[in-house]
Short mmCIF file of C-alpha atoms and ligand atoms in Angstrom, two decimals:
data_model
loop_
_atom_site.label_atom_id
_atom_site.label_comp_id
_atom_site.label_asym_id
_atom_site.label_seq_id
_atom_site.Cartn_x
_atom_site.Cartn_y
_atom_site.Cartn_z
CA UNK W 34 323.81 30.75 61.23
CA UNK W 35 320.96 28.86 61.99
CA UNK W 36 319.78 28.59 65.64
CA UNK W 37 319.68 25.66 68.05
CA UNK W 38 316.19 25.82 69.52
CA UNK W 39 315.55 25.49 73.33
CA UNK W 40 312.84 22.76 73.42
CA UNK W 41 311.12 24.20 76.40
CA UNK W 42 308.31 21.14 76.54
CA UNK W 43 311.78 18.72 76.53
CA UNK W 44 313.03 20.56 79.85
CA UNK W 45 309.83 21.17 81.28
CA UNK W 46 308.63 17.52 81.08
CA UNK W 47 312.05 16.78 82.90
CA UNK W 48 310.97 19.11 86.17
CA UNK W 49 308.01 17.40 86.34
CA UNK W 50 309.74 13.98 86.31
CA UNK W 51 312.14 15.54 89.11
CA UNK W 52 309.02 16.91 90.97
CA UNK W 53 307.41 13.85 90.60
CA UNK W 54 309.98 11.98 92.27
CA UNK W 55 310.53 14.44 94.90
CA UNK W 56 306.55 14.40 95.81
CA UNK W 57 306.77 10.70 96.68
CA UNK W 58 310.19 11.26 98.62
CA UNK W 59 308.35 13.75 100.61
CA UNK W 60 305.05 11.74 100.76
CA UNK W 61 307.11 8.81 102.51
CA UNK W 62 308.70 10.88 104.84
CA UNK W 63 306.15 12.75 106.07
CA UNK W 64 303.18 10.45 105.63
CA UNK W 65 301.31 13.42 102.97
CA UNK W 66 301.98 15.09 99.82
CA UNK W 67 302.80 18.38 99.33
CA UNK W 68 299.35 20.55 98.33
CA UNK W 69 298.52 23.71 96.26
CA UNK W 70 295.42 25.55 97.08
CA UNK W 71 294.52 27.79 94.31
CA UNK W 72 291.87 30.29 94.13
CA UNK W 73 289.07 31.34 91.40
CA UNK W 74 287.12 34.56 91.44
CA UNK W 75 284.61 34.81 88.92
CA UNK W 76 283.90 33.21 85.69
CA UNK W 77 287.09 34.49 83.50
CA UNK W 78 287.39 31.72 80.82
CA UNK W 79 290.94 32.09 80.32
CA UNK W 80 291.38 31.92 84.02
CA UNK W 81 289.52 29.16 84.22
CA UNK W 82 291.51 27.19 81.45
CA UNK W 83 294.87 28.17 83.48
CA UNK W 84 293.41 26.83 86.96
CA UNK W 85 292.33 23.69 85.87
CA UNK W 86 295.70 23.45 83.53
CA UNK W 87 297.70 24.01 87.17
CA UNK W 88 294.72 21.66 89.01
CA UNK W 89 295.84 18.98 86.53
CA UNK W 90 299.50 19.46 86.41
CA UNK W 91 299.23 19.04 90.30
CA UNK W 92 297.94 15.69 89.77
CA UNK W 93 300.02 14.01 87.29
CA UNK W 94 302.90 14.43 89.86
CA UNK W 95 300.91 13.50 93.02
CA UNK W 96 300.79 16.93 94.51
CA UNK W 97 297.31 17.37 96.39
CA UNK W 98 295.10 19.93 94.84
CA UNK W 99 292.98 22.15 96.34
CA UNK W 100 290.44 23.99 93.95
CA UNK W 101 288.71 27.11 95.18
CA UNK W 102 286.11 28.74 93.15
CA UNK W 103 284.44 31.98 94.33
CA UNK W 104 281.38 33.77 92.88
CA UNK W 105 282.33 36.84 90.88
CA UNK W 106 280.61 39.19 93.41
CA UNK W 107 282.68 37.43 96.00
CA UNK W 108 283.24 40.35 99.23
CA UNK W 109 286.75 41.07 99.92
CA UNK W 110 286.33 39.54 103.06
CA UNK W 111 285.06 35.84 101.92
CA UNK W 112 288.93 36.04 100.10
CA UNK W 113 290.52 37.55 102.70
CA UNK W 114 288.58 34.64 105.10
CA UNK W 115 289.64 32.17 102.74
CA UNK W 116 293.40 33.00 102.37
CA UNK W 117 293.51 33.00 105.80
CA UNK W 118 292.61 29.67 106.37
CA UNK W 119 294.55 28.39 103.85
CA UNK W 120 297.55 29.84 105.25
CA UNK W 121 296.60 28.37 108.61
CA UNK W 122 296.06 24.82 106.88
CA UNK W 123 299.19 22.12 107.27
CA UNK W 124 297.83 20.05 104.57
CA UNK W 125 298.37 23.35 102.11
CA UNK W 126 302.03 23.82 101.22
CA UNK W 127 301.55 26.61 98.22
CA UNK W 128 298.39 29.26 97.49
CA UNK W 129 297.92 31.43 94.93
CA UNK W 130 295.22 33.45 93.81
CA UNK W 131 294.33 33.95 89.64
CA UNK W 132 294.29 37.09 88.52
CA UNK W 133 293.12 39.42 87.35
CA UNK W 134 290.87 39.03 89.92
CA UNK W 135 287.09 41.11 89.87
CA UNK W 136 287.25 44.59 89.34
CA UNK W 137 285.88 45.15 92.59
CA UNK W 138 288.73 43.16 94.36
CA UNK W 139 292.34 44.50 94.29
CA UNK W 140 294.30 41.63 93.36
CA UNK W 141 297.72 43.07 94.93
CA UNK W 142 296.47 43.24 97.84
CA UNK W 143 294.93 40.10 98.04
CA UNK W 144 298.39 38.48 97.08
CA UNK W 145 299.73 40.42 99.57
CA UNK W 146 297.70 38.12 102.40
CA UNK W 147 299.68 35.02 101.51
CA UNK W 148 301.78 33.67 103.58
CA UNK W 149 305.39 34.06 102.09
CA UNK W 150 306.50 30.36 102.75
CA UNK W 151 303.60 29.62 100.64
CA UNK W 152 303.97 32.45 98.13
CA UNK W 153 304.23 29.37 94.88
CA UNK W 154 304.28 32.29 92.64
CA UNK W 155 306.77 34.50 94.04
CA UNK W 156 304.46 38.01 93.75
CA UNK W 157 304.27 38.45 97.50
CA UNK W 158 305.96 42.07 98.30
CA UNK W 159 308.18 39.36 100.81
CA UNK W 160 309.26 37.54 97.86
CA UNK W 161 309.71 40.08 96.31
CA UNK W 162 312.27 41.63 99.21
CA UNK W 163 313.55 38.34 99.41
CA UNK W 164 314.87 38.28 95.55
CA UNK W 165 316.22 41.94 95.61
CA UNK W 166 318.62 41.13 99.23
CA UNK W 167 319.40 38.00 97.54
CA UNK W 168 317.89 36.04 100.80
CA UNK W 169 316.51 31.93 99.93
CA UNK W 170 312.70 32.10 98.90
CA UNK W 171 309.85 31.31 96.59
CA UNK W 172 311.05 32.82 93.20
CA UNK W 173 308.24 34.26 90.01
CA UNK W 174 307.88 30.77 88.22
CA UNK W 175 308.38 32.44 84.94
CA UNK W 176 311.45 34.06 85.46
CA UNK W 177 312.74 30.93 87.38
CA UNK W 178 311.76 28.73 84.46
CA UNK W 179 313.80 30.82 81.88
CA UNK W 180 316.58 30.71 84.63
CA UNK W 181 316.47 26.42 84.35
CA UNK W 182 316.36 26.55 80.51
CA UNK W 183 319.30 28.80 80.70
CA UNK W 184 320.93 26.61 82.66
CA UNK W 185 319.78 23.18 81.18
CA UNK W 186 321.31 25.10 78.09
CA UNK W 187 324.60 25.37 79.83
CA UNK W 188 324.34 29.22 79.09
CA UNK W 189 327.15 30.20 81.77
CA UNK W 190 325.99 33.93 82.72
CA UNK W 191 328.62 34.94 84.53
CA UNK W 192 330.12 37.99 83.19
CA UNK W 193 327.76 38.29 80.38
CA UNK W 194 325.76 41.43 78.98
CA UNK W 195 321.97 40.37 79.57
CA UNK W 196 318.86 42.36 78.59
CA UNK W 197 315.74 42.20 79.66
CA UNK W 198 312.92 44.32 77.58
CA UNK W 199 310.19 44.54 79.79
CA UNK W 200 309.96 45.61 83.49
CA UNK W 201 306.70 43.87 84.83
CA UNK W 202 306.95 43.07 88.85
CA UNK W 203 305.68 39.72 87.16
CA UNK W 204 308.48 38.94 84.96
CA UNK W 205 310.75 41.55 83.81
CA UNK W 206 312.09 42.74 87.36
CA UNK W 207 312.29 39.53 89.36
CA UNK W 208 314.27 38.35 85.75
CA UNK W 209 316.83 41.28 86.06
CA UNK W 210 317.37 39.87 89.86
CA UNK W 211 318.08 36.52 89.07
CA UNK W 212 320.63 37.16 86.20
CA UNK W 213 322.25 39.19 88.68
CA UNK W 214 322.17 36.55 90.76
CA UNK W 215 324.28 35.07 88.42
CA UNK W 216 326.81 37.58 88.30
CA UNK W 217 324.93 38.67 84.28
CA UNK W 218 326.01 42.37 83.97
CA UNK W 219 322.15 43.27 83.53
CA UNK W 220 320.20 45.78 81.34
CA UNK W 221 316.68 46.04 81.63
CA UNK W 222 314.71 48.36 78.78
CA UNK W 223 311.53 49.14 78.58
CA UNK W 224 309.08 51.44 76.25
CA UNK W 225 310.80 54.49 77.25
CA UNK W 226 314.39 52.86 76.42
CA UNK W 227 316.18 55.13 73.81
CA UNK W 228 317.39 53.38 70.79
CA UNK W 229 316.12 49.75 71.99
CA UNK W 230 317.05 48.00 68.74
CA UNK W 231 320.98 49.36 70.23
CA UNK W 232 320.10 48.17 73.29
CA UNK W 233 319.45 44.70 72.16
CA UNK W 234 322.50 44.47 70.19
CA UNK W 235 324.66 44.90 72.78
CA UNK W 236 323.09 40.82 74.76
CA UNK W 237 324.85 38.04 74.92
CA UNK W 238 321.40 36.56 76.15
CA UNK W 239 318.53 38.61 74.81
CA UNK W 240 314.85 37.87 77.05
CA UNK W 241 311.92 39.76 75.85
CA UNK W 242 308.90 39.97 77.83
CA UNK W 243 306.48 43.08 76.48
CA UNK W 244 303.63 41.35 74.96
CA UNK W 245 304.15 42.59 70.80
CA UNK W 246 303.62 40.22 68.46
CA UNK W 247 307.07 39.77 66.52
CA UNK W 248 308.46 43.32 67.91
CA UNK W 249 312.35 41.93 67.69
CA UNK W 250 313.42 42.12 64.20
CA UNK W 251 316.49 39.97 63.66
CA UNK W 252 318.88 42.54 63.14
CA UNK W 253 318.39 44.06 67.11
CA UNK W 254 320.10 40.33 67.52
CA UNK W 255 323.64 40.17 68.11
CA UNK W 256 325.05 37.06 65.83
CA UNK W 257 326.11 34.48 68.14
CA UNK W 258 323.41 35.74 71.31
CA UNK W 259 320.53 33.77 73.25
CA UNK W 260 317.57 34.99 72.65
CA UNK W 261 314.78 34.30 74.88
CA UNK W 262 311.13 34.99 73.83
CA UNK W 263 308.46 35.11 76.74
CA UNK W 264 305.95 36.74 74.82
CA UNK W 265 302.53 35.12 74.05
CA UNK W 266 300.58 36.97 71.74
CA UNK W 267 297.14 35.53 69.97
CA UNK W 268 296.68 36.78 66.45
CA UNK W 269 293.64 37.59 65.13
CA UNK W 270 293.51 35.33 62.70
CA UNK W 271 294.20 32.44 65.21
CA UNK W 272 297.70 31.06 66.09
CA UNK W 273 300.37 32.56 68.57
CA UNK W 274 303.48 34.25 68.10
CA UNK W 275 306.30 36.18 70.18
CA UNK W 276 307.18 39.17 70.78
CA UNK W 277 310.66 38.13 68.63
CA UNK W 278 310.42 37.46 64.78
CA UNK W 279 311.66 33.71 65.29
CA UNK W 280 312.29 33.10 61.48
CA UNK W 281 314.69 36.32 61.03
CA UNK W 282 315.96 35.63 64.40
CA UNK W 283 317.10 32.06 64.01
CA UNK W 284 319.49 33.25 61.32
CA UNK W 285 321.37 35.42 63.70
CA UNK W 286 321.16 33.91 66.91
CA UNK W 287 322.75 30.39 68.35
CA UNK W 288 320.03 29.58 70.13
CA UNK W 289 316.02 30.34 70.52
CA UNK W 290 313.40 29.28 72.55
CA UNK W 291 310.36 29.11 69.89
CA UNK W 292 306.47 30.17 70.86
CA UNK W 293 304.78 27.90 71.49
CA UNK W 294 306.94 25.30 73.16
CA UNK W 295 309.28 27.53 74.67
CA UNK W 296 309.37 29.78 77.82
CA UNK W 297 305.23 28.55 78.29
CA UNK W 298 305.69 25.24 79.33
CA UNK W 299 308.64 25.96 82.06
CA UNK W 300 305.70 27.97 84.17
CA UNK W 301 303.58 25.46 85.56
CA UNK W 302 306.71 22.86 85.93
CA UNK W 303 308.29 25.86 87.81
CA UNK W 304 305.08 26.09 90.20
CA UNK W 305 305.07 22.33 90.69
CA UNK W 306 308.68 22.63 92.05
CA UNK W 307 308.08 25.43 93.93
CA UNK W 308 305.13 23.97 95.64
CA UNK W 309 307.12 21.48 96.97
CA UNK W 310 310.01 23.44 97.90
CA UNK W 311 307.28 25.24 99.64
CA UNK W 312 306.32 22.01 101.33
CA UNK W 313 310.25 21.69 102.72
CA UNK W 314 310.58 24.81 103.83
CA UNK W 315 307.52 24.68 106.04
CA UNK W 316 309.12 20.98 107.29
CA UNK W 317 311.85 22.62 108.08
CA UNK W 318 313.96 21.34 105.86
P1 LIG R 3 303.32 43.80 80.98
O1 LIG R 3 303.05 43.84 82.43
O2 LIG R 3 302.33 44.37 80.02
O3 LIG R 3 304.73 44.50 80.73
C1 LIG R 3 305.20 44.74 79.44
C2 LIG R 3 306.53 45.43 79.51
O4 LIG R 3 306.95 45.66 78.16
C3 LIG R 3 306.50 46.79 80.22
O5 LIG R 3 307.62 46.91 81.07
C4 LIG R 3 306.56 47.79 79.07
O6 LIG R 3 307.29 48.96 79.36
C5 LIG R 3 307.34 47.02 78.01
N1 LIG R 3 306.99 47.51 76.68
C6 LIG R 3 305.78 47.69 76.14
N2 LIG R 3 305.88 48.16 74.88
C7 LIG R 3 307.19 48.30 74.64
C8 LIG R 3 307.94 48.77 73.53
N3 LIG R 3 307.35 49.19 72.40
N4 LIG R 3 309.28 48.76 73.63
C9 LIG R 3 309.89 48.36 74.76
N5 LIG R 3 309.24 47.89 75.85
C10 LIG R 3 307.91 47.89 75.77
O7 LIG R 3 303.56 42.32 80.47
P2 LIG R 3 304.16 41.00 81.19
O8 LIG R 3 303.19 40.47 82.16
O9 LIG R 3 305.56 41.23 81.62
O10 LIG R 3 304.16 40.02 79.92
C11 LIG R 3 304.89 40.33 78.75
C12 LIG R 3 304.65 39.23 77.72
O11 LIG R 3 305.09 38.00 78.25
C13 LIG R 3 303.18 39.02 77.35
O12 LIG R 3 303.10 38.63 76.00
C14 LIG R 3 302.76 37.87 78.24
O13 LIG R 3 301.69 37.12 77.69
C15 LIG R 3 304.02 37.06 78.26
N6 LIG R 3 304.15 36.22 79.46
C16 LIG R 3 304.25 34.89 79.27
C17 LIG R 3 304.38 34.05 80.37
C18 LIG R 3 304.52 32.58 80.15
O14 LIG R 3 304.18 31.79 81.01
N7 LIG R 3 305.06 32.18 79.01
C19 LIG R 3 304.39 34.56 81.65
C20 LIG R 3 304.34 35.94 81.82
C21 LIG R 3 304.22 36.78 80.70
P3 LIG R 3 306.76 50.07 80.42
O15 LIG R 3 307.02 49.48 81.78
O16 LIG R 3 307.63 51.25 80.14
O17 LIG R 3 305.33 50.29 80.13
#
């Protein structure tokens, strides 16, 4: 068998078109675009590339952007003074705050301070609740993003064996919630897991989020499954790859989402749309 691939830039161009569309419906009725306010603490470069990455996906779709940079030795209470405000602020619909943040700083807790009906990225302890009682709110943008390829896939879940390997409170755990949000029976491994390669077997729609450079060998793939690969690993000598061996996997599998070009692409689109479902919810729509 040789897999279908799940052209994650394809689908993720489409949200932004859709989010796009939906800033300037909002814009007219309410005289203002939606905003995101992010926040910078130190000189990370990787951080840096993924703010100004989110900064710039903002404004290709007309979403207002609000860029805050803080020196490295920022206090805890400049960010907490900050957060505040922005939380307080109309004109900002969605916050979020890069991390890791300084080692003096506990980024948790910071996160913690946001507002949940500007939570964009879903890590609040709120969201969090939300997700796990099943209530409406701002949902991980990774996890959602898999959830719209899934679907843009027409990958009905209902019913089916799903595992997750990987428990992270940033992907693996708010994943498990919304497969079981779609009636998925749900397994989620982890490095403790007894006989994972079993384990994987058993999916219908395989998702692997641990962070090992080609760790899924194709025959932990049952023939016929999904198999979603959120891993990004860089390779020493240059290049990414997953945490699934894509070349043994295609074989096996009817569909894949490849890295790069796969689950990456669906997390910014996924913060664009929740930034201005943000901006709805605080209309009161
Ligand atoms: P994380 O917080 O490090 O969590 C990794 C998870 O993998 C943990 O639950 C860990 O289990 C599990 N694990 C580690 N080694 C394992 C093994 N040998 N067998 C089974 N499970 C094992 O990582 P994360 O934040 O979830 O990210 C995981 C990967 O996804 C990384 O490559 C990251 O770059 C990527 N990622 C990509 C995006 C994107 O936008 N595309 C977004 C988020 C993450 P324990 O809990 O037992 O330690």
């Amino acid at each position: 068998m040789s897999a279908t691939i799940i052209d994650g830039k394809r689908v993720a161009a489409q949200v932004r078109q859709e989010v796009a569309a939906d800033v300037a419906a909002f814009a007219d009725r309410y005289g203002r675009p939606p905003g995101l306010a992010t926040i910078l603490i130190g000189e990370d470069p990787a951080s840096a590339v993924y703010v100004g990455g989110k900064q710039r996906a903002c404004a290709e779709v007309g979403i207002q952007g609000f860029d805050h940079r803080l020196d490295a030795d920022a206090s805890r209470e400049q960010v907490v003074t900050l957060i505040e405000q922005l939380n307080a602020d109309p004109a900002v619909s969605g916050i979020l705050c890069q991390l890791p943040v300084p080692g003096h700083l506990d980024g948790v807790e910071l996160t913690n301070l946001i507002d949940s009906d500007k939570d964009v990225d879903g890590l609040t302890i709120a969201s969090a609740g939300r997700l796990a009682l099943g209530l409406p709110g701002l949902r991980s943008c990774t996890p959602a993003g898999v959830l719209r390829l899934l679907d843009d896939h027409g990958v009905d879940l209902e019913g089916k064996e799903t595992v997750v390997i990987g428990r992270s409170n940033l992907f693996g755990k708010p994943m498990a919630q919304l497969l079981l949000s779609r009636n998925a029976t749900v397994t989620t491994a982890h490095s403790r897991t007894t006989d994972l390669p079993e384990v994987a077997r058993r999916a219908d729609v395989l998702i692997v989020a641990v962070g090992r450079p080609r760790m899924v060998a194709s025959d932990w793939v049952k023939p016929g499954a999904v198999v979603i690969d959120v891993g990004m690993n860089r390779l020493d000598g240059g290049g990414l790859a997953g945490d699934v061996d894509f070349d043994g996997a295609s074989e096996v599998a009817a569909a894949i989402t490849p890295v790069p070009g796969g689950v990456g692409p669906m997390t910014i689109a996924q913060l664009l749309a929740n930034t201005v479902q943000a901006a709805r919810l605080q209309a009161g729509e």
